[in-house]
Amino acid sequence: MVEVAGSVGGVLSPVLQVAQWLAAPIWRPFKYLYNYTTNFNNLETEVDKLKSTREEVERKIIAAERNVEVICQNVKKWQDSAQEMIDKAEQLIQEKEQFIQEKANNRRCFKGLCSSFIIHYKQSRKAFKLKQDDIDPLLQQGEKLGPISYQTNPPDLRLRPNEDYLAFESRNSVVKNVWDALNDENVYMIGVYGMGGLGKTTLVEELGRNAEKDKLFEDIVFVEVSESPDVKKIQTTIAKKLGLKFENENKSEMANKIYSRMKDKNILLILDNIWDSLELDKTVGIPRRVDRGRNKLLFTTRNLDVLKRMDSTNNFEMGILNEEKAWTLFTEMAGSIIQTCELDSLAKDVCKECKGLPIVICTIAKALKYKSPPHWKCAWQELKAPSPRKYTRYLEKDYAKIALSYNYLSDDELKKTFLISSLMENNTSISDLFRHVVCLDVFDGANLTMEEARDKLDTLVCDLKDACLLLDGFESGQFAMHDVVRAVATTIAYVDHHVFTAKNDVERDWKDRDKLNKCTKIFLPDKSTIISQLWPNDLDCPNLEYFYMTNTWDSSFKIPEDFFRVMPKLKVFTVDGLWQSSLPSSIDHLKNLLTLCLDNSEVQDFAIIGNLKTLKVLSLRESYIEQFPTELGQLTQLRLLDLSCCERLEVIAPNMISQLTNLEEFYIKGCPIKWKDGVLNELKLLSNLTSLELDIEDNNVLPKTFISKELKRYKITIGDKYYKDPGSKYLRILEFAYNSSISLKELCEVKNVEVLQMVKSSGDEEDLDEKQILPFFNEKV
């Protein structure tokens, strides 16, 4: 049967059916003419529906792209087809309106009726066909699109375009040689070596970007090894980029998994800043030559011997820049000030004294970028005749020139922040740095709130990054420091500020009573045994204000009973991974202690801390604490309390939190707290509270008008105590578990929500009934 626009169904006799078939070719044009207005009305209605559907899909696409997800190809095709049909329909509707207008303005005689009927017929037919054959199927497809997007690993920051990268002819031979080796299937290991500060990392980053652009490899993984390699960290970095997931595997099991993932593949693994040879196959899990497939390893190091011991034979040396190329880099970094006549030849003199070392050139040029000629002249003189006293023992001669960028920092706040930052490992969060500096008289201005101090630190870190003394970390909110710059900072800290580290010679420095008496800060990373060597006869630090020791969890270090008697001026005490059940009684002598951080500690009895009445910052993250001692209620000066991820902490007694009247920041997320009635109400009594992170498993204990004041930052999860927060750039996040029965109306007092999200608790099934979600959205948000 021939389909006719607007035909009426019914049961017809065979004779009438035959008659209809014969009449159809004649009757159809009249049907299109008769349903002219109806066909266009139907078209406009369906176009509006298609527009709405497309806009809804577009909103989902935007949300997915903001979450760094990849849009499905069928969704993109549907979007393009929908837009094409919308454009066609709108053009046809516009043509119809124009024809009607022309017809009204130009009334024609009877002779024009024929052409008018023909146009009506064609337009009506197009409208009908467009709706039926194109738009209706698209609407049906739009309802069945399925997932809009899927997640993927975001690109490595190190492989993104670097505006500071400049290609020099003096480096072209190295670039070409490494690039040829990357393209040579017979080459497995490639090494780039040379002294610190030559730009080896920058070079391999650029080569990695080009390899990614040309699709030479399936995956490109960049790993910073550093002076003290952490095998597990290296394995985790590789696994994350390659989509592997580890649960409770040990290093050996992780190595086997990485080996299986990389075997016979085509992956480029860049291992940057290697100081000693690594057993890549047995320890890390990198395939051997026999089953490497098309995998390649690209190393950077300062020592050619390291590459030889790792059997790397395709090794290329990087040298300093020649005068012409050094000047090109210097002018790029210093900017237009080079063109001012006041400098004359002084800028070239300064550049010449940088000796072609790229890191020295960049650091000095940016430090002098906005300085007057007298500053340039002073810099040239200091570069030309550096003092050998400070750096002869610790650094190569050219490294000493980097210290000039420190001297040109605009104020003491920047200098103090820089020196403390040099004690932190790369990719430390600014939030962790804050706990080290907030009570050390780093910031100018009296009585700063914690929020004001955080803002101040963010500004200082940005300024130090602009001055090339700090670098961006792997993730947002982190920082790093070049090895050479760190070495300079360590020297400045020791010579000018009596800061002792594990690099100080035990016999010459630590056991020099006069030097140790002047010591203001001690930093001991990576299971240092110095304290054990000095205690009890040679450790006496009457001026010590800052003590920081990391990675003690796998060592035999224990705080001696009388340890704190030798450091009466101590303000900041931080030990990570302390393995002892209680704290020494001598901690009572720390009458000036302002910051105490005992993260990852095995200590169970923290009651003695209640005697530290001056304490402002207390961090016990991931410690073994089981019950919040009532004695800690005496810490009325406390402004920051961090109990995050204390997996044994279940009880906080009533009337404890309310005693901490000066508390501004409270972090207790990831703890299985059994909140009692009224305990959460005590948070409302903390008038200075600005930051809060916590989980509330049972929303029945949630008080009405919970947190009625506006907080600067918070992360609150309701209905799921086991949810692991992945981190976020947002400051104010409110999360619900799917199985929570609380309504949004009950939480309308929580102010300034940036992210409102639902999370799946550990007990939820994979597929949740939609009815479980509906109660959250009974009212408009």
C-alpha atoms as one frame of an Amber mdcrd trajectory, in Angstrom:
protein
   0.000   0.000   0.000   1.259   3.452  -0.926   1.563   5.662   2.168  -0.149
   9.051   1.925   0.498  11.981   4.264  -2.462  12.401   6.582  -4.373   9.305
   5.287  -7.085   7.820   7.470  -6.969   4.152   8.312  -9.972   1.860   7.896
 -11.236  -1.408   6.437 -11.975  -1.108   2.714 -13.471  -3.547   0.270 -11.156
  -4.957  -2.419 -12.822  -2.825  -5.099 -12.415   0.332  -3.125  -8.837  -0.705
  -2.317  -8.015  -1.021  -6.008  -9.664   2.307  -6.647  -7.580   3.892  -3.952
  -4.409   2.446  -5.462  -5.296   3.900  -8.819  -6.215   7.249  -7.312  -3.156
   7.520  -5.058  -0.777   9.132  -7.562  -3.426  11.747  -8.320  -4.651  12.226
  -4.741  -1.209  12.463  -3.013  -0.329  16.016  -4.168  -3.711  17.239  -2.953
  -3.052  15.583   0.437   0.270  17.440   0.774  -1.516  20.665  -0.217  -4.393
  19.970   2.175  -2.031  19.163   5.144   0.414  22.006   4.383  -0.060  23.795
   7.724  -0.308  20.540   9.713   2.924  19.146   8.273   4.840  22.311   9.163
   3.323  22.441  12.651   4.344  18.831  13.217   7.819  19.582  11.907   8.267
  22.565  14.230   7.103  20.498  17.215   9.565  17.687  16.488  12.407  20.142
  15.834  11.810  21.692  19.259  11.973  18.221  20.803  15.193  17.470  18.940
  16.711  20.762  20.087  15.868  19.998  23.704  17.309  16.496  23.469  20.463
  17.791  21.823  20.886  20.484  24.489  20.479  17.885  27.230  23.133  15.676
  25.618  25.369  18.724  25.187  25.140  19.507  28.901  26.195  15.954  29.722
  29.076  16.200  27.251  30.308  19.427  28.851  30.143  17.885  32.333  32.041
  14.801  31.125  34.730  16.867  29.390  35.206  18.947  32.529  35.807  15.658
  34.344  38.495  14.780  31.768  36.434  11.980  30.212  36.419  10.896  26.558
  33.155  11.350  24.637  31.822   8.226  22.893  32.035   8.325  19.108  28.355
   7.438  18.560  27.360  10.395  20.736  29.480  12.774  18.648  27.935  11.405
  15.425  24.424  11.780  16.837  25.149  15.388  17.864  26.382  16.218  14.349
  23.392  14.519  12.674  20.929  16.236  15.020  22.428  19.651  14.298  22.356
  18.967  10.564  18.639  18.088  10.666  17.852  21.099  12.871  19.579  23.361
  10.359  17.684  21.766   7.446  14.341  22.101   9.209  14.939  25.724  10.209
  15.944  26.578   6.641  12.794  24.938   5.270  10.599  26.761   7.818  12.297
  30.030   6.910  11.707  29.399   3.189   8.043  28.764   3.936   7.711  32.045
   5.859   9.470  33.972   3.085   7.165  32.455   0.467   4.064  33.389   2.462
   5.368  36.945   2.907   6.181  37.325  -0.783   2.779  35.974  -1.678   1.079
  38.497   0.615   3.125  41.393  -0.778   2.737  40.402  -4.394  -0.838  39.262
  -5.015  -0.791  37.566  -8.344  -3.495  36.871 -10.801  -5.047  33.512 -11.446
  -2.125  32.609 -13.745   0.186  32.438 -10.690  -1.912  29.908  -8.836  -0.276
  26.969 -10.585   3.246  27.852  -9.478   1.959  28.642  -5.983   0.342  25.194
  -5.703   3.577  23.549  -6.868   5.663  25.381  -4.231   3.138  24.522  -1.506
   3.235  20.908  -2.559   7.054  20.693  -2.549   7.424  22.462   0.800   4.721
  20.365   2.473   6.251  17.159   1.117   9.754  18.140   2.345   8.380  18.982
   5.802   6.604  15.654   6.061   9.578  13.621   4.809  12.068  15.488   7.010
  10.036  14.794  10.134   9.207  11.193   9.305  12.459   9.972   7.739  15.092
  12.001   9.605  13.983  13.754  12.800  11.775  11.021  14.294  14.545   8.358
  14.009  17.055  10.780  15.546  14.766  11.379  18.510  14.458   7.623  19.029
  18.245   7.234  18.829  18.691  10.075  21.323  16.681   8.177  23.902  18.909
   5.109  23.496  22.377   6.677  23.276  23.658   4.881  26.366  26.831   6.134
  28.116  27.904   9.594  27.019  31.582   9.147  27.880  34.241   6.959  29.456
  37.186   7.682  31.733  40.803   7.515  30.652  44.186   8.394  32.089  44.835
  12.151  31.777  47.990  13.120  29.872  51.166  13.431  31.911  51.857  17.064
  32.812  55.468  16.548  31.819  54.418  15.671  28.272  52.414  18.826  27.721
  53.829  21.754  25.703  56.459  23.716  27.612  56.599  27.405  26.735  60.092
  27.686  28.200  61.512  25.019  25.913  63.861  26.421  23.306  65.573  24.317
  20.651  69.252  25.237  20.255  71.542  24.204  17.462  74.122  23.239  20.064
  71.612  20.644  21.335  70.332  19.534  17.950  72.866  16.738  17.685  71.736
  15.269  21.017  68.065  15.665  20.056  68.672  13.990  16.688  70.684  11.134
  18.173  68.087  10.367  20.841  65.247  10.701  18.345  66.950   8.322  15.919
  67.451   5.852  18.761  63.752   6.109  19.675  62.914   5.179  16.077  65.459
   2.350  15.875  63.795  -0.983  16.694  67.177  -2.499  17.616  67.779  -0.005
  20.427  66.354  -0.776  23.867  68.088   1.576  26.363  68.941   5.215  25.741
  70.828   7.473  28.158  71.216  11.249  28.387  73.889  12.340  30.859  75.655
  15.501  32.020  76.093  17.806  35.008  73.119  19.129  36.921  71.308  22.120
  35.513  71.952  21.438  31.817  68.296  20.775  30.969  68.365  16.990  30.598
  64.859  16.671  32.014  63.519  19.414  29.755  65.103  17.705  26.746  63.575
  14.270  27.367  60.194  15.865  28.162  60.245  17.507  24.730  61.245  14.260
  23.055  58.428  12.513  24.914  55.944  15.107  23.656  57.141  14.624  20.069
  56.955  10.844  20.410  53.408  11.143  21.734  52.459  13.504  18.897  53.875
  11.129  16.262  52.303   8.100  17.988  55.614   6.230  18.180  54.452   4.328
  21.254  51.222   2.934  22.698  51.962   4.592  26.055  54.591   6.975  27.414
  55.380   6.846  31.138  57.477   9.473  32.913  58.956   8.596  36.326  61.172
  10.796  38.484  63.587   8.492  40.304  65.557  11.024  42.445  68.574  10.607
  44.705  66.821   8.178  47.080  64.736   5.913  44.811  61.531   4.478  46.214
  60.854   1.277  44.257  57.233   1.056  45.335  56.614   4.653  44.271  58.214
   3.946  40.883  56.033   0.847  40.469  52.889   2.758  41.463  53.608   5.555
  38.974  54.147   3.084  36.132  51.049   1.102  37.052  48.805   4.169  37.222
  49.809   5.311  33.741  49.370   1.820  32.297  45.965   1.278  33.893  47.106
  -1.356  36.396  45.465  -1.528  39.809  47.220  -2.740  42.912  45.448  -3.822
  46.086  47.580  -5.509  48.735  50.419  -6.821  46.578  53.989  -6.677  47.855
  56.826  -5.264  45.732  57.594  -8.627  44.163  53.976  -9.242  43.183  53.725
  -5.698  41.832  56.859  -6.332  39.745  55.329  -9.502  38.269  52.169  -7.620
  37.332  54.083  -4.779  35.672  56.230  -7.323  33.830  53.155  -9.056  32.416
  51.607  -5.727  31.405  54.714  -4.508  29.545  55.942  -7.766  28.030  56.126
  -7.638  24.205  54.446  -4.210  24.089  55.441  -0.844  22.590  55.878   1.458
  25.606  58.359   4.279  26.243  59.445   4.468  29.891  61.355   7.637  30.807
  63.290   7.320  34.083  64.502  10.782  35.018  67.284  11.707  37.423  68.873
   8.336  38.183  71.706   8.477  40.718  72.528   4.789  40.943  71.887   1.645
  38.922  68.544  -0.113  39.364  67.589  -3.767  38.905  64.759  -2.880  36.585
  63.594  -6.408  35.751  63.715  -8.122  39.159  62.959  -5.173  41.426  60.645
  -2.920  39.387  59.247  -5.377  36.847  60.563  -3.943  33.553  60.905  -6.650
  30.839  64.346  -7.952  29.946  65.774  -7.508  26.469  64.633 -10.946  25.318
  60.913 -10.246  25.751  60.861  -6.461  25.653  58.910  -6.322  22.386  59.228
  -2.743  21.116  59.525  -1.208  24.577  62.216   1.415  25.154  63.855   2.893
  28.241  65.104   6.484  28.273  67.279   7.580  31.224  68.727  10.858  32.461
  71.573  10.963  34.950  74.610  13.000  35.968  76.884   9.979  35.907  77.810
   8.023  32.775  78.963   5.111  34.948  75.368   4.587  36.105  74.291   4.031
  32.501  77.173   1.623  31.844  76.301  -0.458  34.910  72.737  -0.701  33.589
  74.056  -1.952  30.212  72.920   1.147  28.347  75.172   1.582  25.306  73.291
   4.325  23.407  74.306   7.209  25.659  74.530  10.880  24.692  76.237  13.664
  26.601  74.741  17.103  27.077  77.097  20.054  27.315  76.730  23.718  28.190
  75.332  26.260  25.748  77.672  28.223  23.544  77.698  32.018  23.892  75.201
  32.681  21.115  72.647  30.146  22.309  73.103  31.125  25.931  72.314  34.718
  24.997  69.198  33.614  23.101  67.949  31.779  26.183  68.886  34.674  28.478
  66.983  37.257  26.395  63.943  34.979  26.229  63.876  34.647  30.022  64.725
  38.283  30.884  62.282  39.855  28.443  62.182  43.335  26.944  64.347  44.924
  29.660  67.353  43.666  27.687  66.597  46.314  25.037  66.900  49.278  27.416
  69.896  51.507  26.735  70.652  51.863  30.457  71.909  48.281  30.572  74.201
  48.758  27.583  76.514  45.715  27.525  75.879  44.817  31.177  73.241  42.202
  30.359  75.666  40.357  28.073  78.311  40.480  30.797  75.882  38.906  33.260
  74.892  36.241  30.741  78.544  35.453  30.038  79.215  34.821  33.726  76.400
  32.242  33.810  78.859  29.974  31.981  76.257  28.492  29.651  74.462  26.543
  32.377  70.748  26.716  31.446  69.399  26.562  34.981  71.722  29.379  36.061
  70.751  31.426  33.003  67.005  31.015  33.572  67.159  31.643  37.300  69.348
  34.764  37.102  67.540  36.241  34.068  64.133  35.955  35.756  65.490  37.245
  39.050  66.773  40.415  37.301  63.807  40.760  34.932  62.316  43.799  36.663
  65.437  45.093  38.423  67.258  48.399  37.856  70.789  48.661  36.348  72.503
  48.873  39.777  71.058  45.424  40.590  72.415  44.065  37.322  75.849  45.504
  38.038  75.863  43.983  41.512  74.806  40.626  40.104  77.600  40.722  37.521
  80.183  41.455  40.191  78.974  38.613  42.421  78.871  36.186  39.510  82.349
  37.193  38.443  83.886  36.746  41.914  81.796  34.246  43.934  82.666  33.627
  47.553  84.347  30.219  47.913  83.574  30.022  51.654  79.947  29.041  51.284
  79.931  26.542  48.455  83.379  25.055  47.956  82.646  22.016  50.129  79.103
  21.381  48.999  78.609  22.406  45.367  80.423  22.665  42.120  81.631  26.207
  41.416  78.968  27.114  38.860  76.114  25.995  41.137  76.970  28.737  43.600
  75.649  31.357  41.179  72.089  30.106  41.631  72.154  31.560  45.148  71.847
  35.011  43.588  68.176  34.361  42.826  67.676  33.761  46.550  69.419  37.063
  47.374  67.095  38.901  44.992  63.917  37.653  46.623  61.905  40.670  47.623
  61.350  39.921  51.324  62.118  37.610  54.231  58.808  35.796  53.877  59.887
  34.431  50.500  63.345  33.513  51.766  62.052  31.669  54.808  59.427  29.813
  52.762  62.036  28.858  50.176  64.414  27.413  52.766  61.684  25.396  54.498
  60.454  24.180  51.079  63.947  22.871  50.346  63.507  20.412  53.232  60.395
  18.889  51.623  60.499  16.167  48.989  59.294  16.837  45.453  55.524  16.818
  44.889  54.757  17.766  48.471  51.363  19.434  48.793  51.215  23.107  49.740
  48.774  22.075  52.463  51.474  19.887  54.090  54.035  22.676  53.766  51.577
  24.942  55.588  51.781  22.825  58.754  55.548  23.250  58.810  55.645  27.021
  58.395  52.476  28.384  60.019  54.006  28.496  63.524  57.570  29.444  62.558
  57.227  33.234  62.310  57.497  32.996  58.533  54.585  35.307  57.770  54.570
  39.031  58.439  51.581  40.360  60.321  50.339  39.547  63.775  47.350  37.359
  64.655  46.729  35.978  61.174  43.889  33.483  60.994  44.677  30.072  59.532
  42.746  31.005  56.409  44.718  34.242  55.998  47.978  32.353  56.539  46.985
  29.794  53.867  46.269  32.562  51.376  49.620  34.115  52.212  51.460  30.825
  51.651  49.713  30.233  48.312  50.931  33.656  47.180  54.494  33.008  48.354
  54.650  29.633  46.568  53.410  31.262  43.350  56.101  33.938  43.659  58.798
  31.317  44.210  57.608  29.408  41.145  57.732  32.603  39.101  61.320  33.089
  40.299  62.172  29.509  39.126  63.129  28.490  42.656  60.107  26.205  42.929
  58.492  24.132  40.194  55.002  22.758  39.667  54.453  19.311  41.117  52.816
  16.407  39.313  49.396  17.466  40.563  47.656  20.740  41.233  48.473  22.116
  44.677  51.945  20.545  44.780  55.443  21.922  44.314  58.888  20.598  43.469
  62.456  21.918  43.390  65.351  21.305  41.017  68.180  19.281  42.569  70.749
  21.998  41.991  68.535  24.659  43.516  67.900  22.380  46.495  71.633  21.916
  46.991  72.111  25.687  47.008  69.250  26.116  49.460  70.745  23.515  51.801
  74.051  25.366  51.814  72.402  28.722  52.475  70.319  27.191  55.248  73.371
  25.745  56.987  75.754  28.662  56.582  73.312  31.517  57.236  70.625  29.946
  59.422  72.317  27.013  61.177  70.048  24.387  59.648  71.417  20.857  60.047
  70.535  17.977  57.738  71.760  14.434  57.172  74.293  15.878  54.724  76.210
  17.581  57.515  79.342  15.710  58.512  78.825  13.988  61.871  82.348  14.461
  63.169  82.960  17.951  61.825  79.546  19.630  62.202  77.264  17.651  64.486
  79.908  17.091  67.134  81.076  20.699  67.052  79.435  21.998  70.235  79.585
  25.653  69.173  77.891  24.945  65.835  75.268  22.655  67.312  74.416  25.207
  70.015  73.519  27.655  67.221  71.402  25.083  65.382  67.855  26.382  64.712
  66.449  23.573  62.540  67.102  19.865  62.069  65.873  17.872  59.080  66.614
  14.121  58.965  65.054  12.210  56.043  64.981   8.536  55.138  65.680   6.598
  58.333  68.660   8.676  59.438  70.741   7.252  62.313  72.382  10.541  63.319
  70.348  10.938  66.515  71.363   7.448  67.626  75.003   8.348  67.014  74.791
  11.561  69.029  72.558  10.531  71.919  73.037  11.025  74.816  76.419  12.767
  75.023  76.649  14.986  71.937  73.151  16.319  71.321  72.555  19.744  72.833
  70.381  22.223  70.898  69.333  25.114  73.159  68.259  27.249  70.144  66.477
  24.551  68.185  63.016  25.662  66.936  62.235  23.050  64.283  62.747  19.270
  64.206  61.569  17.197  61.215  62.270  13.502  60.715  60.698  11.360  57.982
  60.297   7.656  57.221  61.089   6.365  60.695  58.470   3.612  60.457  60.967
   1.107  59.048  63.841   2.025  61.379  64.814   1.405  64.968  64.447   5.070
  65.941  62.730   5.739  69.264  62.462   9.094  70.982  64.698   8.831  74.085
  63.072   9.531  77.454  65.017  12.762  78.121  65.153  13.792  74.462  63.181
  17.042  74.785  65.256  18.388  77.677  68.002  19.461  75.229  65.701  21.594
  73.038  63.666  23.901  75.317  62.866  26.443  72.536  61.332  23.903  70.174
  58.294  25.268  68.256  57.691  22.618  65.587  58.195  18.864  66.092  57.340
  16.524  63.209  58.159  12.812  63.072  56.565  10.601  60.451  56.034   6.909
  61.226  57.098   6.783  64.868  57.066   3.184  66.127  56.700   3.369  69.869
  53.608   2.996  72.019  53.974   6.121  74.163  55.661   9.516  74.184  58.511
  10.357  76.581  57.634  12.301  79.705  60.203  14.970  78.835  57.736  16.362
  76.284  56.371  18.338  79.243  59.448  20.568  78.972  58.335  21.918  75.578
  56.652  25.040  76.922  57.016  26.812  73.540  55.826  23.992  71.285  53.261
  25.246  68.743  53.137  22.438  66.151  53.170  18.685  66.810  52.821  16.260
  63.879  53.012  12.519  64.585  51.446  11.124  61.413  51.523   7.360  60.726
  52.632   6.706  64.288  52.148   3.611  66.432  51.678   5.720  69.560  48.418
   4.824  71.307  48.468   6.988  74.426  48.406  10.674  73.537  47.087  11.907
  76.900  50.391  13.572  77.772  49.917  15.985  74.862  47.230  17.672  76.925
  50.030  19.292  78.961  51.217  21.278  75.916  49.008  24.269  76.581  50.632
  26.425  73.839  49.943  23.946  71.039  48.246  25.425  67.947  48.656  22.651
  65.351  48.189  18.947  66.134  48.285  16.307  63.393  47.860  12.591  64.130
  46.907  11.434  60.640  46.797   7.657  60.123  47.927   7.002  63.687  46.923
   4.132  65.993  44.836   6.307  68.311  41.661   4.492  69.430  39.983   7.077
  71.668  40.371  10.828  71.790  41.818  11.435  75.279  39.843  13.765  77.531
  43.163  15.444  78.433  43.315  16.927  74.921  40.367  19.118  75.839  42.928
  21.255  77.666  44.407  22.398  74.328  42.345  25.574  74.282  44.843  27.332
  71.982  44.576  24.638  69.305  43.707  26.036  65.867  44.277  23.026  63.588
  43.447  19.421  64.507  43.975  16.629  61.981  42.799  13.111  62.846  42.250
  11.996  59.243  42.270   8.268  58.436  42.821   7.097  62.028  41.164   3.763
  61.311  40.972   2.721  64.972  39.460   5.946  66.264  35.827   5.242  67.148
  35.059   7.430  70.155  35.103  11.138  70.888  33.609  11.808  74.283  30.925
  14.494  74.758  32.005  18.000  75.771  35.461  17.498  74.260  35.216  19.307
  70.943  33.457  22.296  72.465  36.454  22.929  74.747  38.670  23.623  71.712
  37.260  27.129  71.479  39.947  28.496  69.139  39.779  25.643  66.619  39.713
  26.898  63.014  40.439  23.703  61.056  39.196  20.215  61.974  39.950  17.159
  59.814  38.545  13.788  60.876  37.625  12.149  57.557  38.210   8.423  57.145
  37.648   7.562  60.829  34.997   5.021  61.966  33.608   7.453  64.534  30.451
   6.389  66.346  29.023   9.859  66.717  26.912  10.283  69.850  23.868  12.530
  70.131  24.968  16.045  70.776  28.673  15.603  69.935  28.183  16.949  66.419
  26.213  19.817  67.915  29.416  20.928  69.602  30.820  21.893  66.199  28.262
  24.688  66.094  29.837  26.150  69.225  33.220  26.618  67.503  32.791  30.199
  66.381  36.200  30.311  64.622  35.779  27.116  62.594  36.463  27.699  58.876
  37.549  24.245  57.599  35.929  20.886  58.271  36.313  17.375  56.886  34.348
  14.473  58.371  32.242  11.390  57.658  28.863  10.770  59.301  27.798   7.154
  58.957  24.463   7.480  60.742  22.515  10.539  59.600  20.046  10.010  62.453
  22.535  11.748  64.772  22.817  14.707  62.420  21.563  17.792  64.280  19.165
  20.206  62.649  20.683  23.384  61.262  23.969  21.479  61.121  26.823  23.898
  60.473  24.623  26.896  60.031  27.648  29.181  59.646  29.500  29.559  56.367
  32.731  27.543  56.119  35.576  28.443  53.806  36.250  24.806  52.956  34.674
  21.486  53.830  34.350  17.880  52.687  31.432  16.172  54.400  30.244  12.637
  53.600  26.922  11.410  54.987  25.914   7.763  55.140  29.252   6.129  54.302
  32.228   6.050  56.644  34.389   3.996  54.280  34.365   6.302  51.263  37.890
   7.248  50.175  38.085  10.834  49.051  40.013  10.995  45.754  40.895  14.658
  46.233  39.422  17.615  44.447  40.256  21.121  43.330  36.982  22.259  44.884
  36.898  23.623  48.424  33.332  22.841  49.509  32.062  19.330  48.823  28.966
  17.670  50.262  28.566  13.932  49.592  25.701  11.503  50.178  25.820   7.738
  50.153  23.182   6.175  47.907  21.677   4.381  50.875  21.297   7.522  52.990
  17.740   8.416  53.969  18.405  12.066  54.645  16.686  14.675  52.496  18.233
  17.770  51.060  15.812  19.878  53.051  17.497  18.753  56.257  20.842  20.054
  55.022  19.732  23.338  53.498  21.672  25.197  56.187  25.028  24.069  54.795
  26.249  27.128  52.938  28.119  27.702  49.667  28.163  24.117  48.348  30.404
  23.878  45.280  29.981  20.167  44.620  26.981  18.079  45.655  27.587  14.449
  44.760  26.315  10.988  45.556  28.800   8.237  46.373  28.445   4.492  46.545
  29.142   2.981  49.936  31.068  -0.234  50.354  27.848  -2.213  50.975  25.958
  -1.018  47.892  25.167  -3.369  45.054  26.565  -2.647  41.628  23.147  -1.782
  40.205  21.036   0.354  42.496  17.296   0.680  42.223  16.401   4.120  40.920
  13.817   4.476  43.716  16.627   4.621  46.265  17.882   7.824  44.672  14.600
   9.677  44.238  14.143  10.851  47.870  17.231  13.071  47.530  15.523  15.130
  44.884  12.036  15.655  46.260  12.538  19.409  46.203  14.394  21.909  44.081
  18.032  22.534  45.011
